[in-house]
Amino acid sequence: MPAPSRRSPRPRRRAVVVAIALGATALTGACSSSASTPGAVSTSALASAGPVTITLWHGLGGAPGDAFAKVVSEFNATNPQHITVDAVFQGSYDDALTKYTAAARDGSTPDVMLTNDISTGFMHDLGQTVPAGDLAKANPGSLDLEHLSPAARNYYTADGTLLAVPFNTSVPLLYVNTDLLAKAGVDTSTLGTTDGLDAAARKVAAALPGVKGFALPQAGGWWYEQMTAAAGEPYCTPDNGRSGGGATALSLTGPAQQQAFATVAGLARDGVSLSTGSDDNALLNAFASGQAAMMFNSSGAYSGLVKAGMKDVTAVPLPLSGPAASSGPLIGGAALWVSGQGHSEAQQAAAWTFISYLSSAEVQEEFSQASGYVPVNTQVASSSTEQSYLAANPVAAVAAKELAEAPVVPATAGCLTGALPTVRKTVVADLSQAINGQGDLAAALAKAEADATRNITDYRAQAGK
Amino acid sequence: MTGPSTSRALLRPRPLDSALRWTGLAVLVVVVAGPVYLTVATALLTPADIAAGRLLPDPRHLTLANVREALASIPLGRQYLTSVAVTAIQATCQVVLGAMAAYALVFPAWKGRRLVFALLIGTLAIPGETTVLPNYELVSGLGLRDTVIAVALPFLAAAYPVFLLRQAFSDLPREVWEAASLDGAGHLRTLVSVILPMARPQLVTAALWSALAAWNGYFWPLLITDSPQNRTVQVGLAQLVASESSTPGVVYAGTLLVLAPTLLLVLLGQRFLVNGLAARSS
């Protein structure tokens, strides 16, 4: 989930440029997207090559950016197989993706691209990259994909092939103000379901004058996707876009999904929840200062709460409204893609070697502890230093457990379509009033579903699908 | 017929008018100065104060920690130099070319100059987004990617300064130009020694506009550069913002550092503007 606490400065502009670029690359990209992997390179290509420098583009700023720079310089210091990595910050995920799209047109893409969850469909359609699954198969001794979190792999998989290697990974959490909940007499063990959340929020608002029960970020609209997965339903059809011809329509009107949205809208209508509008920084501040007792947010938001001086805070997993076996959270964050077109075998092999390094248990442990992301390598859990870190950081422990236990089902794979960034904007625009308790929710959902389906149809036409 | 007493009564400020005027001014000051104040205050506050919404800074809590963290995170010093270079190149070229184009559109008589002016103005209606990719391919094709020159190259000429200066030159008495021609001054000499000194306020306005646009450029500099040292401060500033967690204080501290030259430029430029306007009216 990109940017729950911040919006891209000019999202509209990015969308326009991406649309133009996509239209222009559609002809070259679309025909190669499915056929771009005649044979993934093997890292043995490095043996005959001299020193190799590879470029990586990313959108990590702040503390995660510093943590990333550190692991890159550690790799360069050991310089395995004479590989040097030049990691370049390219603006927000949106900016970086636009730049990648422009670069694809004149063959100047970086060797490795770190891009966010919702650009997965677009990157897949662009057809510039070699699927991670093929690279892993061609290099048996390198990264063992089985060591990567199954839920994270599920998100980045299409047609049964892993497209990109998840790197910085987050999960959604329900943050709770322990002090306020204790005062209102709410037991956090009741917060596993949406109904439990509903009852608890109402209890807080009734017991504590001036305090709202609940709040959620509304800028990016990713909570509609999370609530859908937590209801065990697909966000787009058919099959969340994971197979065959890809997604053709958005789905917002499933019964369990609609019930989950209605619960949130009901809290707003009854004055139980707090709306901070489209400013997600204001949401963090409001929660940190005790104006709301519970808040949906990314696991990445925790460090901001700590910096704001908040002490009585913990988190529980995302409340579910569907059956536990077939519903759960969606992962967020970003994944590493290896560029194929225009890149030598040695460069691709070096890229895969570096990605294997970034995914190793040691690096994942170091990076996650420094950045606040959740380790994506399942081997990290057995490290004794990680265990003592989690014992001292209960919120990180909740997030790690949530990722480990997320069921791998179609609903928790999330919607795979290159139109997803546009769809998010449409959904936010169409639903923000209704989710804040104004107007007819069912009508707004039907309108958003129709508008977003049109986004998908338009995208497919542009991409020549 | 209006007697002298009546006109004096009209000139004397009435309390209601005065109150309205001051209220209006106060609202304007809040609208203009509010965001600047918030930036400065947030940049100098501790995260706890920001979260609590205490925006009337407590002098005991003021800190430079945010500014230090911002400076440590990005090579701001080097990027400042790049931004200054880009701003200087871009604004100078826009004003020089703008003045020359405006001169050619106003003074010498030639066929089609109205059409050329209309076409120039028409370019204002082209959205910047549509030119990004062609520019990217052209500049890449020239082998200039990741250079300071590349950042300024597509913006060496702009229609708005041409428009501004053309309007200014049109207001000047044509006899001045004719006199200069009769005295044997060439076009360049006439422009530099006669026309430009008379259009100083608009010249300053055009220069300010061009400089601010160059300083505030974000997307193009990001797209065409890769090395941190070839990037402008605006791109560096974006790196302070993390995707899933952010520290408002540090972001605002960075914003303050980037905003400071702009504020200075406007404050200094304003003095010229006011002087220039006063000179014209006398």
mmCIF file of C-alpha atoms in Angstrom, chain B residues 10 27 31 34 37 63 98 102 118 152 162 173 198 230 239 259-260 262 265 276 278 282:
data_model
loop_
_atom_site.group_PDB
_atom_site.id
_atom_site.type_symbol
_atom_site.label_atom_id
_atom_site.label_comp_id
_atom_site.label_asym_id
_atom_site.label_seq_id
_atom_site.Cartn_x
_atom_site.Cartn_y
_atom_site.Cartn_z
ATOM 1 C CA LEU B 10 -15.469 61.516 -0.196
ATOM 2 C CA VAL B 27 -7.893 37.815 5.618
ATOM 3 C CA VAL B 31 -4.211 33.327 3.473
ATOM 4 C CA GLY B 34 -0.514 31.220 7.056
ATOM 5 C CA TYR B 37 4.052 30.422 9.194
ATOM 6 C CA THR B 63 14.638 22.723 18.021
ATOM 7 C CA GLY B 98 11.496 36.794 -24.353
ATOM 8 C CA ALA B 102 8.630 40.751 -27.774
ATOM 9 C CA ALA B 118 -1.188 34.009 -31.654
ATOM 10 C CA ALA B 152 17.174 23.534 -18.262
ATOM 11 C CA VAL B 162 7.139 36.957 -24.300
ATOM 12 C CA PRO B 173 5.221 55.408 -27.111
ATOM 13 C CA MET B 198 11.457 51.885 -19.800
ATOM 14 C CA ASN B 230 22.837 16.548 -10.686
ATOM 15 C CA GLN B 239 13.323 12.034 -0.624
ATOM 16 C CA LEU B 259 11.441 27.874 0.369
ATOM 17 C CA ALA B 260 13.909 30.368 1.836
ATOM 18 C CA THR B 262 12.079 31.940 -3.028
ATOM 19 C CA LEU B 265 13.737 36.580 -4.158
ATOM 20 C CA GLY B 276 9.222 50.555 -10.942
ATOM 21 C CA ALA B 278 6.004 54.360 -8.774
ATOM 22 C CA SER B 282 4.839 59.836 -11.850
#
